[in-house]
XYZ file of C-alpha atoms in Angstrom:
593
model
C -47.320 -100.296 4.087
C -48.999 -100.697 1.004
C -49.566 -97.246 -1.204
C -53.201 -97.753 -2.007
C -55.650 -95.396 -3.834
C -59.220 -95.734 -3.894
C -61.223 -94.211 -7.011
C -64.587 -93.702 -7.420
C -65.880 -94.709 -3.958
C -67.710 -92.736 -1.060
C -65.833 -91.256 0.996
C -67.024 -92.740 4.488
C -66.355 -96.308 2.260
C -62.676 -94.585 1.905
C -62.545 -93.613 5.647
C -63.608 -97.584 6.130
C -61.222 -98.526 3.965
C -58.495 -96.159 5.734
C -59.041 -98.581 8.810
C -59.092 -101.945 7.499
C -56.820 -101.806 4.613
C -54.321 -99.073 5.067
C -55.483 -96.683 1.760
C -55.663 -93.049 1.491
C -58.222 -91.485 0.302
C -58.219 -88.479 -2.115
C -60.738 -85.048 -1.827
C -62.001 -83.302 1.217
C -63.763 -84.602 4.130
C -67.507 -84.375 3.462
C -68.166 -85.518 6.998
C -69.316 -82.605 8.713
C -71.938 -83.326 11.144
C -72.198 -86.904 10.290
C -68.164 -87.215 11.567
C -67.485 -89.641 14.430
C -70.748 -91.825 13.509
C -69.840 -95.473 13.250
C -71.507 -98.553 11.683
C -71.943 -101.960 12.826
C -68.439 -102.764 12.717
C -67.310 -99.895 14.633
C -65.880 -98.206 11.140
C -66.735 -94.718 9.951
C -70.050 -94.568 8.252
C -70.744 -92.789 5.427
C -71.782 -89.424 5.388
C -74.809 -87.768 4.564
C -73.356 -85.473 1.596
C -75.387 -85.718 -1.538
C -72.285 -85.733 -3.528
C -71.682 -88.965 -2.631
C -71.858 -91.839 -5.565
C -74.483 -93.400 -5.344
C -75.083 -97.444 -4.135
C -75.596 -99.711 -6.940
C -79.141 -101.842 -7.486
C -77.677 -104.257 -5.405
C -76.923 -102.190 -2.590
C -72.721 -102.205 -2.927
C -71.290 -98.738 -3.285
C -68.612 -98.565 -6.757
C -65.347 -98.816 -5.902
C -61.640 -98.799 -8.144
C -58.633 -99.725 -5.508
C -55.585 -99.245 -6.620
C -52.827 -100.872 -4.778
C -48.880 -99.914 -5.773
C -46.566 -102.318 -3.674
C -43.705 -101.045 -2.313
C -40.604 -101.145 -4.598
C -42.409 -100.892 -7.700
C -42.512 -98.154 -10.220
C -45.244 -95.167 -9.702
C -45.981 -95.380 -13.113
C -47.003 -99.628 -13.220
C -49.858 -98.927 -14.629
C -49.127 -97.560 -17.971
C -46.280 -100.208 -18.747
C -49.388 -102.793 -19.237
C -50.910 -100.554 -22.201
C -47.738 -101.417 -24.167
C -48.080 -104.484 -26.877
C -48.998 -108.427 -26.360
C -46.194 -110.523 -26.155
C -46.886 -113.813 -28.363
C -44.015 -115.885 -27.089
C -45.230 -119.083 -25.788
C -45.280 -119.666 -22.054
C -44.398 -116.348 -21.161
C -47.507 -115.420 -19.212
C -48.356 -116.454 -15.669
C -50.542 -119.081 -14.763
C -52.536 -119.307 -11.628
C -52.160 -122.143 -9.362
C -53.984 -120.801 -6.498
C -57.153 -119.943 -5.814
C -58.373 -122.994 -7.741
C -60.694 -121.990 -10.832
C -64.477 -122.351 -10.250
C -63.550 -122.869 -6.152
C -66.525 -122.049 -4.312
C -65.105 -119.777 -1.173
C -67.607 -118.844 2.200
C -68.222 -115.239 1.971
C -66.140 -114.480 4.999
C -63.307 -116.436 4.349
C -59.993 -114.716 4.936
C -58.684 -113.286 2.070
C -56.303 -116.183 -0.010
C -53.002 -115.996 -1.469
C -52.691 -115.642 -4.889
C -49.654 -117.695 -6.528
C -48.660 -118.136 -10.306
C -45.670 -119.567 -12.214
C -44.198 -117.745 -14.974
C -40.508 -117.411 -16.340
C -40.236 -113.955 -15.228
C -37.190 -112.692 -13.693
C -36.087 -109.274 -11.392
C -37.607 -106.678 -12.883
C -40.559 -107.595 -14.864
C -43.839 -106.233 -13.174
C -47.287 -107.947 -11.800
C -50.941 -106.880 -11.721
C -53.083 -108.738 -9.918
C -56.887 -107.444 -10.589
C -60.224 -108.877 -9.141
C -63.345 -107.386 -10.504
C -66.653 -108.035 -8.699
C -68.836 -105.475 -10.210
C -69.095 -102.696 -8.845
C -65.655 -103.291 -7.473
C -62.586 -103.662 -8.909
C -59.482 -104.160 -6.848
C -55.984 -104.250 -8.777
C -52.240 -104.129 -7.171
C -49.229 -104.021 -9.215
C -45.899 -105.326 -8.070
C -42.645 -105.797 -9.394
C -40.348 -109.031 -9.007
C -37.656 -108.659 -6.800
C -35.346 -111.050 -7.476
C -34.191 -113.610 -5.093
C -36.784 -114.103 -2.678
C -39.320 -113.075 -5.061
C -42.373 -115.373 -4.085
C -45.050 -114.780 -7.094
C -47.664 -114.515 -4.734
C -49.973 -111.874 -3.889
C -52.451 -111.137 -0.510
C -55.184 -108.493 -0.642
C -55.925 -106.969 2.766
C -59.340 -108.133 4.826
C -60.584 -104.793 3.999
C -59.894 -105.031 0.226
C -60.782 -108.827 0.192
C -64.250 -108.088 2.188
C -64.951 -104.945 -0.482
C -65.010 -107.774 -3.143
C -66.555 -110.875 -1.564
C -69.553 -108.493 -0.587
C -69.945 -107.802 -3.873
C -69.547 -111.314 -5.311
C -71.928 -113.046 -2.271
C -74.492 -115.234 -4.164
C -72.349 -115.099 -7.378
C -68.826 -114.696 -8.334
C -65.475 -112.635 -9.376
C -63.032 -113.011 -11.718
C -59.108 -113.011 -11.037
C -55.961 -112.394 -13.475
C -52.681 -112.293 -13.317
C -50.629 -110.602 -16.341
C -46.909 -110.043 -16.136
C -44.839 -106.635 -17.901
C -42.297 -108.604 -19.353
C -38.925 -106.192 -18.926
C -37.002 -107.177 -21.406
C -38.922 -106.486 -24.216
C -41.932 -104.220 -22.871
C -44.474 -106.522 -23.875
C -47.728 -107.793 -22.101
C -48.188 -111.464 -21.405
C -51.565 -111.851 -19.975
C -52.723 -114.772 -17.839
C -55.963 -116.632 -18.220
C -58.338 -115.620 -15.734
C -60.615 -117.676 -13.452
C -63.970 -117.562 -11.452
C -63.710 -117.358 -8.296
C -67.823 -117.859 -6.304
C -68.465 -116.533 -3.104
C -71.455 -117.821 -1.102
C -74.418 -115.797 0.267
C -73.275 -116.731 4.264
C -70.472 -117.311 5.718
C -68.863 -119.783 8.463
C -67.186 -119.352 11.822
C -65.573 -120.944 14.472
C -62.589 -122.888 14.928
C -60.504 -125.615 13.467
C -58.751 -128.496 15.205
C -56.202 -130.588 13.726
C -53.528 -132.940 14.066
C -50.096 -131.705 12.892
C -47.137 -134.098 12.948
C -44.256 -132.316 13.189
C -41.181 -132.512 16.347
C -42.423 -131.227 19.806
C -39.477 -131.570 21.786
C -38.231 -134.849 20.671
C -42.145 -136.300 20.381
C -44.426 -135.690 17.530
C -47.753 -134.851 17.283
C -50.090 -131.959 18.827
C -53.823 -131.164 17.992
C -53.680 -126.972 17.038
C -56.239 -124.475 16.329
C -57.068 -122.026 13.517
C -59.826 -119.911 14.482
C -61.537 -118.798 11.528
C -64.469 -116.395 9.586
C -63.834 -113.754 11.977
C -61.425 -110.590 11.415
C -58.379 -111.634 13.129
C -56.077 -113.087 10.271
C -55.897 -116.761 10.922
C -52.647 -118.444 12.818
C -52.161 -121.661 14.612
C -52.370 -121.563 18.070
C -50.676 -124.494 20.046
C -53.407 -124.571 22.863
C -52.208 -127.792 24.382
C -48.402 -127.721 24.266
C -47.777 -129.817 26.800
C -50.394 -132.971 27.091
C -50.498 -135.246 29.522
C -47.626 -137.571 29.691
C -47.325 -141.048 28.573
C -45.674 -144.660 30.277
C -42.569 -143.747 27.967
C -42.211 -140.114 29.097
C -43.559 -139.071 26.029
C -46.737 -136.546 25.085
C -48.691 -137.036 21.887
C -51.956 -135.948 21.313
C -53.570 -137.683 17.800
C -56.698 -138.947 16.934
C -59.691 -136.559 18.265
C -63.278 -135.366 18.195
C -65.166 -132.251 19.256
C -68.315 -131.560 20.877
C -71.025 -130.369 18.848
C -70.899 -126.788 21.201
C -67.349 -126.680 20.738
C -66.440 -126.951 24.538
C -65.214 -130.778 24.788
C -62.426 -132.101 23.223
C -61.637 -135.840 22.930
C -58.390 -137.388 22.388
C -56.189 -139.984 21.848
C -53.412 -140.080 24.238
C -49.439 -141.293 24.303
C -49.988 -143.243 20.769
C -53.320 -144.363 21.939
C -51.619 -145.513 25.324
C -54.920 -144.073 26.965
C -57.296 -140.960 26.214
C -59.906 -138.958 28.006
C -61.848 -135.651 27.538
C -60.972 -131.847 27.862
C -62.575 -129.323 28.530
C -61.746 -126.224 25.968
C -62.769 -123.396 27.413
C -60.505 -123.719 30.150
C -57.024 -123.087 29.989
C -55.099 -125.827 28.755
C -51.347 -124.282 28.585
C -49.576 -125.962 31.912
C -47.695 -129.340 31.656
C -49.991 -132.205 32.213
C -53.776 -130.142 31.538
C -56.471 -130.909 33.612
C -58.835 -133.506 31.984
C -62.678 -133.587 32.538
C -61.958 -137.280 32.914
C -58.903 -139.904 32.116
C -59.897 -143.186 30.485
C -56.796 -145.573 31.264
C -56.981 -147.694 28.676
C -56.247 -147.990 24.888
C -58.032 -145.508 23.242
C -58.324 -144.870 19.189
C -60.777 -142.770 18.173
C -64.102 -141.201 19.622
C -67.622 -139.214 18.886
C -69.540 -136.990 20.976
C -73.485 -137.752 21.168
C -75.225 -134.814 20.051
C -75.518 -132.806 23.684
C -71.775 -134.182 24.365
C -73.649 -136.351 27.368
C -72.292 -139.330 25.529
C -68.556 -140.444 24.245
C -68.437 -143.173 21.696
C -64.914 -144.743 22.050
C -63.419 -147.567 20.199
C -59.917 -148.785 21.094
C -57.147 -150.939 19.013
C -58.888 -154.173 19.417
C -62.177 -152.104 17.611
C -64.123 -152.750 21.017
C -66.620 -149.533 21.558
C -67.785 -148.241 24.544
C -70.390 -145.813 24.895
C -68.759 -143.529 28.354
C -70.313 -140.744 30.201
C -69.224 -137.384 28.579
C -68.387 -136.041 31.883
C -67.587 -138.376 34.140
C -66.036 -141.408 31.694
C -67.920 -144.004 33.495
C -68.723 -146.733 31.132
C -72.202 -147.145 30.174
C -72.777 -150.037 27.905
C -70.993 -151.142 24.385
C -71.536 -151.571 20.689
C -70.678 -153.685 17.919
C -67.132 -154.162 17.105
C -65.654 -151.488 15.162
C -63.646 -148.301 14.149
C -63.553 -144.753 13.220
C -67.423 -143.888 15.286
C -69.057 -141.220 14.007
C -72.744 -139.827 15.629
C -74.994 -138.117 13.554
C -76.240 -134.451 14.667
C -79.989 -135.277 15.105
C -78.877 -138.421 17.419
C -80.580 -140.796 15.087
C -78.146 -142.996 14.590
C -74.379 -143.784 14.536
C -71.760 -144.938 12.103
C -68.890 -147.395 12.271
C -66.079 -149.141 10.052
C -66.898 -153.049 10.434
C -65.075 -155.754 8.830
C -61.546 -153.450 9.249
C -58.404 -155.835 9.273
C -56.896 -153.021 11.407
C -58.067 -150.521 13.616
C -55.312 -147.866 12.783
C -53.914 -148.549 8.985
C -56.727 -151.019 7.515
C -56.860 -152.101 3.970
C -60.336 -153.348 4.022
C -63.312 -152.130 5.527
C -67.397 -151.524 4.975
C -69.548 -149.185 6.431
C -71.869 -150.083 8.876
C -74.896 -147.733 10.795
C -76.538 -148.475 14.373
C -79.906 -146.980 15.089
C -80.259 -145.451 18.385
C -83.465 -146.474 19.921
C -83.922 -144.534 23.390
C -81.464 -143.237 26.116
C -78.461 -145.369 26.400
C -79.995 -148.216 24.301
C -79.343 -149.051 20.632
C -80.887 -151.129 17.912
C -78.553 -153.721 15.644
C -75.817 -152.680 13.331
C -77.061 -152.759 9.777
C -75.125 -152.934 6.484
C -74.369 -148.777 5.001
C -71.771 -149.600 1.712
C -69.019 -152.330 0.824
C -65.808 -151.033 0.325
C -65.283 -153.542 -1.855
C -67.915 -152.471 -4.233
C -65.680 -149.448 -4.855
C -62.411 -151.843 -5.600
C -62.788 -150.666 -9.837
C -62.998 -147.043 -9.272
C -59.740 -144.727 -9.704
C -58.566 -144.934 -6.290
C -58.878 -148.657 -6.477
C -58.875 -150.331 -2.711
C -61.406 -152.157 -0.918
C -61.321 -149.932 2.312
C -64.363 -147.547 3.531
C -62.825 -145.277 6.348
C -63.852 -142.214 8.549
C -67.448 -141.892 7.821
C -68.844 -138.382 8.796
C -72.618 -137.017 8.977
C -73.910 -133.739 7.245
C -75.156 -131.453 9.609
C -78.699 -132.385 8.939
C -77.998 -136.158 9.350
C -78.907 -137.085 6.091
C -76.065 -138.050 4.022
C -72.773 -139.480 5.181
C -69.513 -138.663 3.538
C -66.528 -141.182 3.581
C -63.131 -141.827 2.079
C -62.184 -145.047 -0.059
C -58.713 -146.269 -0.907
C -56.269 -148.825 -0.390
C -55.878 -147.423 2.894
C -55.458 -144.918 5.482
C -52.100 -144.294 6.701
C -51.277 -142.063 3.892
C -47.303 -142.007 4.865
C -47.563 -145.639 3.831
C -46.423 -146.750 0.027
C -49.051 -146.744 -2.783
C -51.801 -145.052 -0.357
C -54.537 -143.671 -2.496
C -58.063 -141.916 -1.347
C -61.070 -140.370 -2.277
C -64.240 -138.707 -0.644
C -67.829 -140.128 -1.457
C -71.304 -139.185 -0.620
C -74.167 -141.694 0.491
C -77.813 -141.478 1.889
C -77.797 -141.834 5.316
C -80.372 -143.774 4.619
C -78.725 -146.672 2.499
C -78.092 -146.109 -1.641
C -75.677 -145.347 -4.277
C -72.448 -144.136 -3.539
C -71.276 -140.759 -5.347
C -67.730 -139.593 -5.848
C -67.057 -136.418 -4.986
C -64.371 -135.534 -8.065
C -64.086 -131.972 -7.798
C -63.053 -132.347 -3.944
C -60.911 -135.599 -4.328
C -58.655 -134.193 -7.284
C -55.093 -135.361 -5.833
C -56.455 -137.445 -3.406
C -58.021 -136.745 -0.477
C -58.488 -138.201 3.088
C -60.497 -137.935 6.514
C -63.616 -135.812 5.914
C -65.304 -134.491 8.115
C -68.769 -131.946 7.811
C -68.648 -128.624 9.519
C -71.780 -127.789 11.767
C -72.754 -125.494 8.867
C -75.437 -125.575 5.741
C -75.405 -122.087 4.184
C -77.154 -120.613 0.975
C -74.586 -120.469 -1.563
C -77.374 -118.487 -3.894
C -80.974 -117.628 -3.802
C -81.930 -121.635 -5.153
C -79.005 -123.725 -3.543
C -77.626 -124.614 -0.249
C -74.502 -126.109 0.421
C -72.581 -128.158 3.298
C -68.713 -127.562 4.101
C -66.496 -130.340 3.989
C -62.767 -130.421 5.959
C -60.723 -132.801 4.421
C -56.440 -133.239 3.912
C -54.830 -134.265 0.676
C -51.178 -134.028 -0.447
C -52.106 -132.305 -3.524
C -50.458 -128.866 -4.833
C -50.737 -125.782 -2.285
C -49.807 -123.210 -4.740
C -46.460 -122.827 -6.255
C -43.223 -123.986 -4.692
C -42.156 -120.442 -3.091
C -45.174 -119.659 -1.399
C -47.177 -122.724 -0.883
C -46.155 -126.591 -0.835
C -45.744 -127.358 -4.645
C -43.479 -131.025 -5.593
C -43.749 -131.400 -1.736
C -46.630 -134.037 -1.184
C -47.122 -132.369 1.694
C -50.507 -132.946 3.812
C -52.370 -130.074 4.451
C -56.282 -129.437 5.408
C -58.709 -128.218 2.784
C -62.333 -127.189 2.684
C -65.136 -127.882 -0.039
C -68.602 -127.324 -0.594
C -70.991 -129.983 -1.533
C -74.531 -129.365 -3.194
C -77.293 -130.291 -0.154
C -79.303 -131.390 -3.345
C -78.151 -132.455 -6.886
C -79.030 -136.711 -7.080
C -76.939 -138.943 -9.124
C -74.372 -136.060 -9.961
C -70.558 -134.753 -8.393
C -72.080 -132.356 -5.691
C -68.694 -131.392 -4.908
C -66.552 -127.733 -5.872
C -63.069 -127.786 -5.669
C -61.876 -126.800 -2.412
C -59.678 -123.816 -0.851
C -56.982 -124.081 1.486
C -57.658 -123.477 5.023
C -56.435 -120.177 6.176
C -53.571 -119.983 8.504
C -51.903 -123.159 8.252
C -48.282 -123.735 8.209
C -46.738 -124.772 5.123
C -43.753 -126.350 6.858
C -46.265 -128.931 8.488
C -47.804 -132.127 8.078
C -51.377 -131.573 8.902
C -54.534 -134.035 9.258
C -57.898 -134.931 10.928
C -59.394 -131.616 10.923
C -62.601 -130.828 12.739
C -64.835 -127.827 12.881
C -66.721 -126.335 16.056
C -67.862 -123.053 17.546
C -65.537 -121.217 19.266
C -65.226 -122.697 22.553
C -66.948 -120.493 25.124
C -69.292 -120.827 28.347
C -72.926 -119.662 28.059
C -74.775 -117.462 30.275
C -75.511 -118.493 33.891
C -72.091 -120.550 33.465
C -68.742 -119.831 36.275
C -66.140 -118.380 34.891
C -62.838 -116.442 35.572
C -62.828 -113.714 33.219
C -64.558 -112.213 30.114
C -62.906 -114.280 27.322
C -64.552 -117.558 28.648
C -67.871 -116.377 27.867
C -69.639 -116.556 24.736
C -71.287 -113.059 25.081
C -67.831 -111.672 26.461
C -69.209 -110.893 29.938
C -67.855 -111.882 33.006
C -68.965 -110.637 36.597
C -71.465 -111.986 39.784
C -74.364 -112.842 39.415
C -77.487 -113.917 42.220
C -75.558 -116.914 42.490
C -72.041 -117.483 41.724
C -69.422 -115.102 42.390
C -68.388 -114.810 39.021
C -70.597 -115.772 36.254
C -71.666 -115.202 32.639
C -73.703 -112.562 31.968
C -75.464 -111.064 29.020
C -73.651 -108.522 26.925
C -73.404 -105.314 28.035
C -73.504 -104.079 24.807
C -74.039 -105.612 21.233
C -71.380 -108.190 19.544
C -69.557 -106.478 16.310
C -68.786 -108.574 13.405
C -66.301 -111.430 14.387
C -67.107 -111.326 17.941
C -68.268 -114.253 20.050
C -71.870 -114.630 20.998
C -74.684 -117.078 22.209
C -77.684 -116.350 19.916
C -78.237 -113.592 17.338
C -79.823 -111.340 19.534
C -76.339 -110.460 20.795
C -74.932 -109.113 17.748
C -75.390 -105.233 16.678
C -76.640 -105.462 13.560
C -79.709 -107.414 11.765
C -77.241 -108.501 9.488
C -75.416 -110.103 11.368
C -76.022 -113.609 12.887
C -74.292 -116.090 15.562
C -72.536 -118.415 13.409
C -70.350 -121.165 14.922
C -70.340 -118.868 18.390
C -69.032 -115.939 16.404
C -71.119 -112.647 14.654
C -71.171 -113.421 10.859
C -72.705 -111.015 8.067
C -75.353 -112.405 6.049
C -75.716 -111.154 1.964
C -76.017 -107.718 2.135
């Protein structure tokens, strides 16, 4: 347990505080009559005593936090009033958060790491400020084992990114050198926050050994207040001809309740269906396709499944049922934009898996199961002189509005391959110039792919969410995946709006990964969950959390008995408590405040 003192704050803020974070609070209880109320999130509320500080303009009560990790010296504090140090390289840089990274306001709190030359001994403070809240924790390096690395609590993190919504905070690291009781202080960075948060969950592919077989699609549920961790929901997938089970390439649902996937190496593939559960050996499938299956998008109501397979033949099957119902164009790597305008394929690949050329190509849909002719989107050629070099155009992806598509360009895909490079670009849906994203691509990056979600970042601009992997830096070597070149997923915003410019921020790592891992193809849906009027088995299957009979099923979904707190699971807004919150990706997300 972390000692933590909170200064200058109300005391129902300190009771708050007291529940999420672990801090004690100093003074009397004001409560009085106003003890036992609770707010929105089910925390104390603050009293009415007219003692109490006051909120600032901006509606966010002042608040000093003071956190003392365990093991260090009571008296931390004071060591950083002695002198500078002016040795060179002596103070710790920050390798994670990135500077300027733009993070959704209800991100889970990240993982500061630094590198420095310090040694057992010397002392840390790690201090955000995010006016009217300041949050600093001192701790002292351990010696072997030490990580340099530091995690704020969700209570402590949300404190400062409700502050920082619409804007930003500021982070530094300085280090107490021992030795010579000196002060080597760390450049700090800017850290933004957006006005709105995200929710849902993340699918991926990590390739790592599954009894003797690699390859399982995980999930990291995330924006809610349950600290992100991979769950292995489908351990055990359906088996292949060689007694193997690999799950790979995939695609969700826009509602977040179908999953498709490639199957036994792309031996065959079919659908799931994710709110049901899918722990047993061999899961039931909505449907089994028995033939060679690559890669696959949903139609926008999931009625639809556009599969291609290694030969780049596409078939357009029944969402449900599999059946097949006509096919496309040759190609690979589908992808079907939101408004069901239109769809997108590689054409041209010399490969359906690993290509090394490829263009971008975009069909119109014209009715109900009919579709116009392919026409021409970007050469990947035309990109052959840029940094990545390569002639290949690979996993196109639609913003949530349908009108841009984002893609990666390289030499190729397979990025275990030698002399594999990638970046992410951004073009009109509509046909036109091609922009790189820089800020996202730095250290190459691979596979994006749009979350459901276009938030305000600030009172004048919105922004979309991109999922992409790279092998680039996670931090420092202790903590993170530094000198590795190890794949891991990461998330940046892109400007809805800025022409002829990098719309791009650089991106954060997604919470709750494992380092260990190799991790790839991430998509992001709502949390998987039946709506009302839908069967079900018991209350977590349901999107409003309610499970019981109804006039016609036994057991059916049925509006929420009471209101959805903040990181619950809901079906519209209406079901959450308070008007600041909002059903976000099937979860109860705070707007500003």
């Amino acid at each position: 347990m972390r000692d933590v003192l909170v200064s200058n704050a109300p005391r129902g803020l300190c009771l708050a505080l007291a529940l999420l974070a672990g801090c004690r609070c100093e003074g009397p209880d004001p409560r009085g009559r106003d003890a036992g109320r609770r707010d929105a999130a089910g925390l104390d509320a603050p009293g009415l005593d007219t003692n109490e500080p006051s909120l600032d303009d901006g509606g966010i009560a002042p608040a000093d936090i003071v956190v003392i990790v365990p093991g260090t010296p009571a008296d931390a504090a004071s060591r950083f009033d002695d002198p500078d140090d002016t040795g060179a390289d002596t103070a710790p840089d920050i390798l994670y958060p990135l500077d300027h990274v733009l993070f959704p306001r209800n991100v889970w709190s990240p993982d500061v790491q630094w590198d420095d030359p310090g040694v057992a001994g010397d002392l840390y403070r790690v201090r955000f400020s995010a006016p009217p809240v300041t949050v600093t924790a001192y701790l002292v390096h351990t010696g072997d084992g030490f990580r340099w690395d530091h995690e704020l609590t969700y209570g402590q993190w949300r404190l400062l990114t409700n502050a920082a919504a619409g804007g930003a905070m500021t982070l530094g690291v300085d280090r107490w050198i021992a030795a010579s009781h000196t002060v080597a202080h760390g450049a700090p960075i800017e850290l933004r926050v957006s006005a709105e948060g995200i929710a849902g969950a993340v699918y991926y592919w990590t390739l790592g050994a599954f009894s003797g077989t690699e390859g399982r699609i995980v999930r990291v549920r995330q924006g809610v207040e349950i600290e992100p961790t991979v769950e292995n929901f489908m351990p055990s997938p359906p088996i292949d001809s060689g007694g193997d089970r690999c799950a790979a390439c995939h695609s969700l649902s826009g509602d977040g309740n179908h999953l498709a996937a490639s199957l036994g190496d792309g031996e065959f593939g079919g659908v799931f269906d994710l709110t049901t559960d899918l722990t047993a050996t061999d899961p039931p499938m909505l449907f089994r396709f028995s033939e060679p299956w690559y890669y696959a998008a949903f139609s926008r109501d999931g009625s639809r499944v556009l599969m291609t397979d290694p030969a780049q033949h596409t078939h357009v099957l029944d969402g449900r049922t599999g059946s097949e119902i006509t096919t496309l164009r040759d190609g690979t790597h589908p992808a079907w934009a939101p408004d069901g305008s239109q769809v997108a394929l590689v054409v041209h690949a010399n490969d359906a898996w690993n290509p090394t050329v490829g263009d971008l190509a975009t069909i119109p849909v014209t009715g109900a199961d009919t579709f116009g002719a392919a026409g021409p989107l970007h050469a990947g050629a035309d990109l052959a002189s840029a940094p990545e070099g390569g002639s290949l155009d690979a996993y196109p992806t639609f913003s949530p509005d349908s009108r841009y598509v984002a893609f990666q360009h390289g030499t190729r895909t397979l990025v275990s391959a030698d002399e594999t490079r990638g970046a992410l670009y951004l073009i009109p849906a509509s046909g036109g110039a091609a922009v790189r994203l820089d800020h996202a691509s730095e250290g190459d990056a691979y596979y994006p792919n749009f979350t459901p979600f276009m938030t305000n970042r600030d009172e004048l601009t919105s922004v979309y969410w991109v999922l992409h992997y790279s092998p680039r830096d996670y931090g420092n070597e202790h903590a993170g995946t530094r000198g590795t070149h190890r794949r891991q997923i990461w998330v940046s915003a892109v400007a809805s709006d800025a022409p002829g410019v990098d719309p791009s921020s650089v991106p954060y790592w997604l919470p709750g990964q494992d380092v260990r891992e190799e991790n790839a193809s991430a998509y992001w849906a709502p949390l998987p969950c039946r709506g009302s009027g839908a069967s079900c088995e018991d209350d977590g299957e349901c999107c409003t959390g309610h499970c019981g009979p109804n006039a016609t099923l036994p057991m059916a979904c049925l509006p929420p008995p009471e209101c959805r707190h903040e990181g619950d699971s809901c079906e519209t807004s209406a079901d959450c408590c308070a008007p600041e919150l909002i059903c976000v990706g099937g979860a109860c997300v705070a707007t500003v405040i």
